[in-house]
Amino acid sequence: MTAGVPGGAAGVRAGGPGRTDTERAARLRRLALATLDANWEHDHTVPSRTLYPHQWSWDSAFIAVGLVHARPDRAWRELRTLFAAQWADGRVPHIVFNPALRAGAYFPGPEFWDSARADGAPAAATSGIVQPPVHAPAAWLVHRRAPSEASVAALRWLYPRLVAQQRYLTERRDAGGGGLAAIVHPWESGLDNSPAWDAPLAAVPADEAVMRAYRRHDTAHADAAHRPTDLDYARYVALVTAYRAGRYQDEALLGRHPFLVECPLVNAALGVSEQALARIATVVGADPGPHRDRAARITQALVERLFDPVTGTFRPRDVRADRLVPARTVLGLMPLILPDLPPAQVRAVLAEACSPRFGLAARMDRPLPTHDRTAPDFEPLRYWRGPSWLNTSWLLWRGLRGHRRADLAAGLRESMLDLVDAAGCHEYFHPDTGAGLGSPAFSWTAALVLDALAEG
Ligand code: 9WN
């Protein structure tokens, strides 16, 4: 297995020549940069040339965090390109389509989303849904890493747009009325087929047979056994169709939309974004106070609505059914990114992370999975139902550092770097063997490795 090198002396790694920390770092940096350079597409980075050939929202935030370590201009360009496609209501679309690509380069493509018919959509063709708002913290990290006149100018341009993004999510998406944003589609969580969505998705009427009318692009490029099923896709399509029928408007969602869920990751990101905006505000001459107040309110709402004191875990709330979903996934660990998470919840998240469910340790013997390893529906090969992904590991790593758990942060970082060193910049990894799965040249894996290397 690749993760962790138990017993290795400081600076010397198991495995002989080429295995010192310095050599590993140089090798990883070369690989990561080559991956990001190969995926650069005139004004943005594609997540993967084969599977995801357009621009994706939260990918671009992670990519910017990595790019700043080598190509700071491109880090800002990445964010500017994405926000140039922001809608008038403040939503940042989860995909910005590249008009130069042939129809069918991705499913569902621009013709399916039909954003041009929606009020307030930008000139560029986009999807109509969002992804976790990790852009304000990303912009702050990019600036802090390489502060310059250009970075201040970029923050000035981005600040009102980031504020509008927050306003959209907190005002228009508070379908549950408790101060949190609800997602209208599993794709909005970024963890598409996580077991977290099984219960609320089961209530979405869909017929697998509808998929006969479409050509899935993903299964032409990746093993179908690793991807969401056709029934999952039928439900994804049904949810887009329902939201599109209302022209992507958010009024009265509770009465008409079949999937409304408060996700711990989306809402933790919302809180961290207010913290980042408070810092950005001080650079651009705005008032940080309202951002700090909003951050505190979001953290409080997250604890009140998504923390279950009986199991000591955070879980998504199905707004329509008004209950927490049963699955214990990696999403439950994500509130650790909140610097003001109360001590009782910090302890609970650490206990869950260090349990056999997720195996976090100062010396990890296996990478962090995306689902509870002990659950009967844990699937080591299928996308977000078990495999290890760099972005969820990186978010937890940042959270551990913020809460002064340097020992656990070091163990997780080691595991992430070893995983990529052994398998390459894959999209995701087998949570037992560390084998690379999905796209072999995936941008956020490369970017987050660059960040982990720089901040060791
Ligand atoms: C749907 C681009 C995106 C990521 C998501 C990941 C996957 C798309 C898909 O790829 O989702 O948005 O086609 O499966 O789940 O997190 O942003 O990398």
Short mmCIF file of C-alpha atoms and ligand atoms in Angstrom, two decimals:
data_model
loop_
_atom_site.label_atom_id
_atom_site.label_comp_id
_atom_site.label_asym_id
_atom_site.label_seq_id
_atom_site.Cartn_x
_atom_site.Cartn_y
_atom_site.Cartn_z
CA MET A 1 0.00 0.00 0.00
CA THR A 2 1.05 3.51 -0.66
CA ALA A 3 -0.11 5.61 2.25
CA GLY A 4 2.24 6.24 5.16
CA VAL A 5 5.74 4.94 5.67
CA PRO A 6 5.63 3.47 9.14
CA GLY A 7 8.96 3.57 10.86
CA GLY A 8 10.74 5.71 8.21
CA ALA A 9 13.52 7.94 9.61
CA ALA A 10 13.02 11.69 9.18
CA GLY A 11 13.82 12.77 5.63
CA VAL A 12 14.45 9.23 4.42
CA ARG A 13 11.66 7.21 2.90
CA ALA A 14 11.26 3.48 2.53
CA GLY A 15 11.89 2.11 -0.93
CA GLY A 16 15.54 2.94 -1.72
CA PRO A 17 16.92 5.37 -4.32
CA GLY A 18 14.76 8.37 -5.18
CA ARG A 19 12.73 8.02 -2.01
CA THR A 20 13.95 10.91 0.13
CA ASP A 21 11.40 13.56 0.99
CA THR A 22 13.23 16.11 -1.16
CA GLU A 23 13.28 13.83 -4.16
CA ARG A 24 9.65 12.94 -3.73
CA ALA A 25 8.73 16.61 -3.48
CA ALA A 26 10.62 17.48 -6.67
CA ARG A 27 9.06 14.56 -8.52
CA LEU A 28 5.53 15.41 -7.36
CA ARG A 29 5.95 19.08 -8.24
CA ARG A 30 7.08 18.22 -11.77
CA LEU A 31 4.17 15.84 -12.26
CA ALA A 32 1.60 18.26 -10.84
CA LEU A 33 2.78 21.18 -12.94
CA ALA A 34 2.88 19.11 -16.11
CA THR A 35 -0.69 17.97 -15.40
CA LEU A 36 -1.96 21.51 -14.84
CA ASP A 37 -0.12 22.85 -17.89
CA ALA A 38 -1.54 20.12 -20.09
CA ASN A 39 -5.07 20.89 -18.86
CA TRP A 40 -4.82 24.68 -19.39
CA GLU A 41 -7.30 25.85 -22.05
CA HIS A 42 -6.73 29.52 -23.06
CA ASP A 43 -8.48 31.11 -20.04
CA HIS A 44 -9.26 28.26 -17.65
CA THR A 45 -8.18 24.76 -16.67
CA VAL A 46 -10.28 21.74 -17.59
CA PRO A 47 -10.66 19.20 -14.76
CA SER A 48 -9.80 16.42 -17.23
CA ARG A 49 -9.29 16.49 -21.02
CA THR A 50 -11.38 13.38 -21.53
CA LEU A 51 -14.10 13.25 -18.87
CA TYR A 52 -14.67 16.94 -18.08
CA PRO A 53 -13.60 19.15 -21.00
CA HIS A 54 -15.33 22.40 -19.88
CA GLN A 55 -14.77 24.65 -16.82
CA TRP A 56 -16.16 23.46 -13.46
CA SER A 57 -16.84 25.79 -10.55
CA TRP A 58 -15.30 24.25 -7.45
CA ASP A 59 -12.55 22.61 -9.49
CA SER A 60 -11.43 26.11 -10.50
CA ALA A 61 -11.19 27.19 -6.86
CA PHE A 62 -8.99 24.21 -5.94
CA ILE A 63 -6.96 24.69 -9.12
CA ALA A 64 -6.30 28.36 -8.29
CA VAL A 65 -5.03 27.36 -4.83
CA GLY A 66 -2.47 25.10 -6.51
CA LEU A 67 -1.61 27.34 -9.46
CA VAL A 68 -0.53 30.21 -7.20
CA HIS A 69 2.50 28.15 -6.16
CA ALA A 70 3.85 28.25 -9.71
CA ARG A 71 1.68 30.38 -12.01
CA PRO A 72 0.03 33.14 -9.92
CA ASP A 73 -1.29 35.05 -12.96
CA ARG A 74 -3.11 31.98 -14.13
CA ALA A 75 -4.61 31.43 -10.65
CA TRP A 76 -6.36 34.80 -10.90
CA ARG A 77 -7.29 34.24 -14.54
CA GLU A 78 -8.97 30.98 -13.59
CA LEU A 79 -11.20 32.71 -11.01
CA ARG A 80 -11.94 35.70 -13.24
CA THR A 81 -13.06 33.47 -16.12
CA LEU A 82 -15.41 31.59 -13.83
CA PHE A 83 -16.92 34.70 -12.27
CA ALA A 84 -17.36 36.33 -15.68
CA ALA A 85 -20.09 33.69 -16.14
CA GLN A 86 -21.87 34.53 -12.88
CA TRP A 87 -25.65 34.98 -13.21
CA ALA A 88 -27.41 38.27 -12.36
CA ASP A 89 -28.86 36.70 -9.19
CA GLY A 90 -25.34 35.89 -7.96
CA ARG A 91 -25.25 32.16 -8.67
CA VAL A 92 -21.94 30.85 -9.96
CA PRO A 93 -22.80 28.05 -12.40
CA HIS A 94 -21.26 24.65 -11.81
CA ILE A 95 -20.20 24.37 -15.47
CA VAL A 96 -19.17 27.08 -17.93
CA PHE A 97 -19.27 25.49 -21.37
CA ASN A 98 -16.48 25.99 -23.89
CA PRO A 99 -18.28 26.99 -27.13
CA ALA A 100 -15.42 25.64 -29.23
CA LEU A 101 -16.20 22.04 -28.30
CA ARG A 102 -18.41 19.80 -30.43
CA ALA A 103 -21.94 18.96 -29.25
CA GLY A 104 -21.77 15.73 -27.25
CA ALA A 105 -18.36 16.47 -25.71
CA TYR A 106 -20.06 16.16 -22.31
CA PHE A 107 -23.47 15.01 -21.09
CA PRO A 108 -25.59 16.89 -20.12
CA GLY A 109 -24.26 19.59 -22.43
CA PRO A 110 -25.29 23.22 -23.13
CA GLU A 111 -28.30 22.25 -25.25
CA PHE A 112 -29.71 20.26 -22.34
CA TRP A 113 -29.26 23.03 -19.75
CA ASP A 114 -30.54 25.69 -22.16
CA SER A 115 -29.38 28.53 -19.89
CA ALA A 116 -30.10 31.18 -22.56
CA ARG A 117 -33.83 30.91 -21.80
CA ALA A 118 -33.39 31.73 -18.11
CA ASP A 119 -33.61 35.28 -16.76
CA GLY A 120 -30.27 36.76 -15.73
CA ALA A 121 -28.10 34.08 -17.34
CA PRO A 122 -24.77 35.30 -18.77
CA ALA A 123 -23.84 35.40 -22.46
CA ALA A 124 -21.81 32.20 -22.08
CA ALA A 125 -23.72 28.92 -22.03
CA THR A 126 -23.66 27.47 -18.52
CA SER A 127 -25.42 24.96 -16.32
CA GLY A 128 -28.11 26.33 -13.97
CA ILE A 129 -26.94 24.80 -10.68
CA VAL A 130 -24.04 25.58 -8.36
CA GLN A 131 -21.26 23.79 -6.47
CA PRO A 132 -19.83 24.28 -2.95
CA PRO A 133 -18.80 27.95 -2.51
CA VAL A 134 -15.09 27.40 -1.84
CA HIS A 135 -14.05 30.39 -3.98
CA ALA A 136 -13.70 33.13 -1.33
CA PRO A 137 -11.31 31.05 0.82
CA ALA A 138 -9.47 30.07 -2.37
CA ALA A 139 -9.10 33.73 -3.42
CA TRP A 140 -7.83 34.57 0.06
CA LEU A 141 -5.24 31.75 -0.03
CA VAL A 142 -4.09 32.84 -3.49
CA HIS A 143 -3.62 36.44 -2.33
CA ARG A 144 -1.93 35.46 0.94
CA ARG A 145 0.52 33.22 -0.89
CA ALA A 146 1.59 35.86 -3.43
CA PRO A 147 0.41 39.33 -2.38
CA SER A 148 0.99 42.00 -5.03
CA GLU A 149 -0.69 44.99 -6.66
CA ALA A 150 -2.21 42.58 -9.12
CA SER A 151 -3.61 40.36 -6.36
CA VAL A 152 -5.19 43.35 -4.62
CA ALA A 153 -6.74 44.45 -7.92
CA ALA A 154 -8.05 40.93 -8.46
CA LEU A 155 -9.57 40.89 -4.96
CA ARG A 156 -11.23 44.26 -5.64
CA TRP A 157 -12.83 42.83 -8.78
CA LEU A 158 -13.87 39.60 -7.11
CA TYR A 159 -15.15 40.95 -3.77
CA PRO A 160 -18.62 42.17 -4.89
CA ARG A 161 -19.04 39.02 -6.97
CA LEU A 162 -18.18 36.77 -4.02
CA VAL A 163 -20.61 38.73 -1.86
CA ALA A 164 -23.33 38.24 -4.49
CA GLN A 165 -22.59 34.50 -4.57
CA GLN A 166 -23.07 34.33 -0.79
CA ARG A 167 -26.24 36.38 -0.96
CA TYR A 168 -27.70 34.07 -3.59
CA LEU A 169 -27.07 30.99 -1.46
CA THR A 170 -28.16 32.40 1.89
CA GLU A 171 -31.24 34.29 0.67
CA ARG A 172 -32.62 32.39 -2.32
CA ARG A 173 -31.65 28.90 -1.27
CA ASP A 174 -32.81 28.92 2.34
CA ALA A 175 -35.70 26.61 1.47
CA GLY A 176 -35.75 25.15 4.99
CA GLY A 177 -35.97 28.59 6.60
CA GLY A 178 -33.27 27.81 9.20
CA GLY A 179 -30.43 29.97 7.87
CA LEU A 180 -28.71 27.32 5.72
CA ALA A 181 -28.59 26.88 1.94
CA ALA A 182 -30.34 23.87 0.39
CA ILE A 183 -29.02 22.09 -2.69
CA VAL A 184 -31.47 21.20 -5.46
CA HIS A 185 -29.33 18.47 -7.06
CA PRO A 186 -26.65 16.03 -5.78
CA TRP A 187 -24.22 17.57 -8.31
CA GLU A 188 -24.40 20.78 -6.27
CA SER A 189 -22.62 19.02 -3.41
CA GLY A 190 -19.74 18.02 -5.69
CA LEU A 191 -20.04 14.47 -4.24
CA ASP A 192 -22.50 13.34 -6.90
CA ASN A 193 -23.42 9.78 -5.94
CA SER A 194 -22.50 9.85 -2.26
CA PRO A 195 -24.63 7.49 -0.15
CA ALA A 196 -25.69 10.72 1.62
CA TRP A 197 -28.12 11.35 -1.24
CA ASP A 198 -29.65 7.87 -1.45
CA ALA A 199 -32.56 8.53 0.92
CA PRO A 200 -33.66 11.92 -0.49
CA LEU A 201 -33.08 10.71 -4.08
CA ALA A 202 -35.29 7.67 -3.55
CA ALA A 203 -38.23 10.10 -3.38
CA VAL A 204 -37.44 11.51 -6.84
CA PRO A 205 -39.61 9.76 -9.44
CA ALA A 206 -37.48 8.51 -12.33
CA ASP A 207 -37.37 5.68 -14.84
CA GLU A 208 -34.02 4.20 -15.83
CA ALA A 209 -35.43 3.73 -19.35
CA VAL A 210 -35.29 7.51 -20.00
CA MET A 211 -31.52 7.12 -20.30
CA ARG A 212 -32.06 5.28 -23.60
CA ALA A 213 -32.82 8.68 -25.10
CA TYR A 214 -29.40 10.06 -24.12
CA ARG A 215 -25.79 9.12 -24.63
CA ARG A 216 -23.77 9.19 -21.41
CA HIS A 217 -20.34 10.63 -22.02
CA ASP A 218 -18.72 9.46 -18.76
CA THR A 219 -19.06 5.73 -19.38
CA ALA A 220 -17.34 6.10 -22.76
CA HIS A 221 -14.22 7.31 -20.91
CA ALA A 222 -14.38 5.52 -17.56
CA ASP A 223 -15.34 2.07 -16.32
CA ALA A 224 -19.14 1.94 -15.83
CA ALA A 225 -18.60 -0.07 -12.62
CA HIS A 226 -16.84 2.99 -11.12
CA ARG A 227 -19.45 5.53 -12.12
CA PRO A 228 -23.00 6.39 -10.95
CA THR A 229 -25.61 3.92 -12.25
CA ASP A 230 -28.16 4.58 -15.03
CA LEU A 231 -30.87 4.89 -12.37
CA ASP A 232 -28.78 7.57 -10.63
CA TYR A 233 -28.47 9.38 -13.97
CA ALA A 234 -32.20 9.08 -14.65
CA ARG A 235 -32.78 10.89 -11.35
CA TYR A 236 -30.09 13.48 -12.10
CA VAL A 237 -31.79 14.18 -15.44
CA ALA A 238 -35.24 14.34 -13.82
CA LEU A 239 -33.99 16.92 -11.30
CA VAL A 240 -32.41 19.11 -13.96
CA THR A 241 -35.58 18.86 -16.03
CA ALA A 242 -37.73 19.94 -13.05
CA TYR A 243 -35.48 22.87 -12.16
CA ARG A 244 -35.13 23.93 -15.81
CA ALA A 245 -38.92 23.87 -16.24
CA GLY A 246 -39.09 26.69 -13.65
CA ARG A 247 -36.28 28.46 -15.56
CA TYR A 248 -33.94 27.87 -12.64
CA GLN A 249 -35.85 30.26 -10.41
CA ASP A 250 -35.83 29.56 -6.68
CA GLU A 251 -39.15 30.93 -5.46
CA ALA A 252 -41.32 28.48 -3.53
CA LEU A 253 -38.92 25.57 -4.10
CA LEU A 254 -40.30 23.68 -1.12
CA GLY A 255 -43.69 23.30 -2.76
CA ARG A 256 -42.44 22.10 -6.12
CA HIS A 257 -38.87 20.76 -6.20
CA PRO A 258 -38.42 17.04 -5.39
CA PHE A 259 -34.89 17.25 -3.90
CA LEU A 260 -33.90 19.84 -1.27
CA VAL A 261 -31.09 18.98 1.11
CA GLU A 262 -28.86 20.99 3.46
CA CYS A 263 -25.34 19.67 2.92
CA PRO A 264 -22.70 20.00 5.68
CA LEU A 265 -19.96 20.71 3.14
CA VAL A 266 -21.86 23.37 1.20
CA ASN A 267 -22.84 25.13 4.42
CA ALA A 268 -19.44 24.82 6.09
CA ALA A 269 -17.98 26.35 2.90
CA LEU A 270 -20.57 29.13 3.16
CA GLY A 271 -19.39 29.92 6.71
CA VAL A 272 -15.70 29.76 5.83
CA SER A 273 -16.42 32.06 2.88
CA GLU A 274 -17.77 34.72 5.23
CA GLN A 275 -14.58 34.41 7.31
CA ALA A 276 -12.50 34.80 4.13
CA LEU A 277 -14.64 37.74 2.97
CA ALA A 278 -14.01 39.48 6.30
CA ARG A 279 -10.27 39.25 5.56
CA ILE A 280 -10.70 40.29 1.93
CA ALA A 281 -12.87 43.23 3.06
CA THR A 282 -9.98 44.65 5.08
CA VAL A 283 -7.76 44.57 1.96
CA VAL A 284 -10.30 46.21 -0.37
CA GLY A 285 -11.50 48.83 2.14
CA ALA A 286 -14.90 47.30 2.97
CA ASP A 287 -16.41 46.57 6.39
CA PRO A 288 -15.48 43.10 7.71
CA GLY A 289 -18.03 43.24 10.56
CA PRO A 290 -21.13 41.97 8.70
CA HIS A 291 -19.13 39.05 7.31
CA ARG A 292 -18.02 38.00 10.80
CA ASP A 293 -21.61 38.22 12.03
CA ARG A 294 -22.87 36.12 9.15
CA ALA A 295 -20.09 33.56 9.68
CA ALA A 296 -21.14 33.14 13.34
CA ARG A 297 -24.80 32.74 12.36
CA ILE A 298 -24.02 30.09 9.75
CA THR A 299 -21.90 28.05 12.17
CA GLN A 300 -24.66 28.22 14.75
CA ALA A 301 -27.30 27.13 12.23
CA LEU A 302 -25.06 24.30 11.03
CA VAL A 303 -24.71 22.96 14.57
CA GLU A 304 -28.42 23.37 15.30
CA ARG A 305 -29.70 21.81 12.10
CA LEU A 306 -27.08 19.28 10.97
CA PHE A 307 -25.46 17.95 14.16
CA ASP A 308 -27.03 14.89 15.72
CA PRO A 309 -26.10 14.76 19.42
CA VAL A 310 -27.18 11.11 19.65
CA THR A 311 -24.60 9.79 17.16
CA GLY A 312 -22.24 12.76 17.55
CA THR A 313 -22.14 13.31 13.78
CA PHE A 314 -22.96 15.95 11.21
CA ARG A 315 -25.25 14.68 8.46
CA PRO A 316 -27.22 16.33 5.64
CA ARG A 317 -30.80 17.36 6.41
CA ASP A 318 -33.47 16.28 3.95
CA VAL A 319 -35.58 19.45 4.01
CA ARG A 320 -38.67 17.87 2.44
CA ALA A 321 -38.76 14.98 4.90
CA ASP A 322 -37.37 17.21 7.69
CA ARG A 323 -34.88 14.64 8.93
CA LEU A 324 -31.16 13.92 8.87
CA VAL A 325 -30.07 11.32 6.32
CA PRO A 326 -28.83 8.05 7.86
CA ALA A 327 -25.51 7.64 5.96
CA ARG A 328 -22.24 8.60 7.70
CA THR A 329 -20.05 9.89 4.90
CA VAL A 330 -16.96 12.09 4.67
CA LEU A 331 -19.36 15.05 4.39
CA GLY A 332 -19.79 14.75 8.16
CA LEU A 333 -16.12 15.64 8.71
CA MET A 334 -16.21 18.78 6.59
CA PRO A 335 -17.49 21.22 9.28
CA LEU A 336 -13.97 21.04 10.75
CA ILE A 337 -12.99 23.66 8.15
CA LEU A 338 -14.95 26.18 10.25
CA PRO A 339 -12.50 27.98 12.55
CA ASP A 340 -15.30 28.80 14.99
CA LEU A 341 -16.75 25.30 15.27
CA PRO A 342 -17.54 24.86 19.00
CA PRO A 343 -15.17 22.57 20.97
CA ALA A 344 -17.82 19.85 21.53
CA GLN A 345 -18.37 19.50 17.77
CA VAL A 346 -14.61 19.62 17.08
CA ARG A 347 -14.17 16.68 19.46
CA ALA A 348 -17.06 14.81 17.86
CA VAL A 349 -15.71 15.27 14.31
CA LEU A 350 -12.23 14.16 15.39
CA ALA A 351 -13.68 11.06 17.09
CA GLU A 352 -15.60 10.18 13.91
CA ALA A 353 -12.56 10.83 11.68
CA CYS A 354 -10.23 8.74 13.86
CA SER A 355 -12.71 5.86 14.19
CA PRO A 356 -12.42 2.73 12.00
CA ARG A 357 -15.02 4.37 9.75
CA PHE A 358 -12.44 6.83 8.36
CA GLY A 359 -9.10 5.77 9.87
CA LEU A 360 -7.51 9.20 10.36
CA ALA A 361 -4.23 8.86 12.29
CA ALA A 362 -0.83 10.48 12.75
CA ARG A 363 0.43 7.52 10.70
CA MET A 364 -2.27 6.38 8.33
CA ASP A 365 -2.19 2.87 6.93
CA ARG A 366 -4.80 3.61 4.27
CA PRO A 367 -6.02 6.81 2.60
CA LEU A 368 -9.09 8.70 3.83
CA PRO A 369 -12.23 7.20 2.21
CA THR A 370 -15.32 9.17 1.16
CA HIS A 371 -17.72 6.82 2.91
CA ASP A 372 -17.80 4.88 6.18
CA ARG A 373 -15.56 1.83 5.61
CA THR A 374 -17.65 -0.25 7.98
CA ALA A 375 -20.97 0.44 6.20
CA PRO A 376 -22.56 -2.37 4.18
CA ASP A 377 -22.93 -0.04 1.17
CA PHE A 378 -19.23 0.97 1.15
CA GLU A 379 -18.02 0.48 -2.43
CA PRO A 380 -14.24 0.84 -2.88
CA LEU A 381 -14.44 1.42 -6.63
CA ARG A 382 -17.55 3.51 -7.19
CA TYR A 383 -16.85 7.23 -7.39
CA TRP A 384 -17.98 8.99 -4.16
CA ARG A 385 -19.21 5.82 -2.43
CA GLY A 386 -15.84 4.85 -0.92
CA PRO A 387 -12.81 5.87 -3.01
CA SER A 388 -10.34 8.41 -1.67
CA TRP A 389 -10.39 11.87 -3.26
CA LEU A 390 -7.73 14.54 -2.79
CA ASN A 391 -10.13 17.46 -2.29
CA THR A 392 -12.01 16.03 0.69
CA SER A 393 -8.67 14.98 2.23
CA TRP A 394 -7.25 18.45 1.58
CA LEU A 395 -10.26 20.16 3.19
CA LEU A 396 -9.93 17.96 6.28
CA TRP A 397 -6.17 18.61 6.35
CA ARG A 398 -6.79 22.38 6.33
CA GLY A 399 -9.38 21.95 9.09
CA LEU A 400 -6.98 19.92 11.23
CA ARG A 401 -4.32 22.60 10.90
CA GLY A 402 -6.84 25.30 11.80
CA HIS A 403 -7.79 23.39 14.94
CA ARG A 404 -4.14 22.81 15.87
CA ARG A 405 -4.03 19.09 15.28
CA ALA A 406 -0.60 19.18 13.63
CA ASP A 407 -0.05 15.48 14.38
CA LEU A 408 -3.16 14.30 12.50
CA ALA A 409 -2.66 16.92 9.76
CA ALA A 410 0.87 15.60 9.16
CA GLY A 411 -0.39 12.02 8.92
CA LEU A 412 -3.09 12.96 6.42
CA ARG A 413 -0.69 15.05 4.31
CA GLU A 414 1.80 12.17 4.18
CA SER A 415 -0.94 9.82 3.06
CA MET A 416 -2.10 12.23 0.32
CA LEU A 417 1.42 12.76 -1.05
CA ASP A 418 2.27 9.06 -0.99
CA LEU A 419 -0.95 8.22 -2.78
CA VAL A 420 -0.20 10.53 -5.70
CA ASP A 421 3.50 9.63 -5.74
CA ALA A 422 2.65 5.97 -6.21
CA ALA A 423 -0.36 6.26 -8.54
CA GLY A 424 -0.13 9.64 -10.31
CA CYS A 425 -2.58 12.56 -10.51
CA HIS A 426 -5.67 10.38 -10.70
CA GLU A 427 -9.18 11.62 -10.13
CA TYR A 428 -9.73 9.25 -7.20
CA PHE A 429 -8.03 6.25 -5.60
CA HIS A 430 -8.87 2.80 -4.30
CA PRO A 431 -9.28 3.33 -0.55
CA ASP A 432 -7.46 0.07 0.33
CA THR A 433 -4.79 -0.45 -2.33
CA GLY A 434 -4.25 3.20 -3.37
CA ALA A 435 -4.61 2.24 -7.05
CA GLY A 436 -5.43 5.21 -9.31
CA LEU A 437 -9.02 5.33 -10.63
CA GLY A 438 -11.00 7.58 -12.98
CA SER A 439 -9.23 10.21 -15.06
CA PRO A 440 -5.42 9.73 -14.90
CA ALA A 441 -4.56 13.45 -15.28
CA PHE A 442 -6.97 15.25 -12.99
CA SER A 443 -6.39 18.92 -12.28
CA TRP A 444 -7.46 19.36 -8.65
CA THR A 445 -5.39 16.35 -7.57
CA ALA A 446 -2.34 18.08 -9.11
CA ALA A 447 -3.23 21.48 -7.66
CA LEU A 448 -3.84 20.29 -4.11
CA VAL A 449 -0.61 18.31 -4.14
CA LEU A 450 1.22 21.55 -4.97
CA ASP A 451 -0.47 23.23 -2.01
CA ALA A 452 0.26 20.36 0.38
CA LEU A 453 3.92 20.35 -0.72
CA ALA A 454 4.26 24.09 -0.13
CA GLU A 455 2.63 24.08 3.29
CA GLY A 456 4.18 21.03 4.86
C1 9WN B 1 -20.94 16.55 -12.65
C2 9WN B 1 -15.54 17.97 -12.53
C3 9WN B 1 -16.68 17.40 -11.71
C4 9WN B 1 -16.46 17.65 -10.20
C5 9WN B 1 -17.45 16.88 -9.35
C6 9WN B 1 -17.40 15.40 -9.76
C7 9WN B 1 -17.72 15.28 -11.25
C8 9WN B 1 -19.59 15.84 -12.79
C9 9WN B 1 -19.78 14.49 -13.47
O1 9WN B 1 -16.78 16.01 -12.01
O2 9WN B 1 -19.04 15.72 -11.46
O3 9WN B 1 -20.73 17.85 -12.18
O4 9WN B 1 -19.98 14.50 -14.69
O5 9WN B 1 -19.72 13.46 -12.80
O6 9WN B 1 -18.27 14.64 -9.00
O7 9WN B 1 -17.14 17.03 -7.98
O8 9WN B 1 -16.57 19.02 -9.91
O9 9WN B 1 -14.31 17.49 -12.04
#
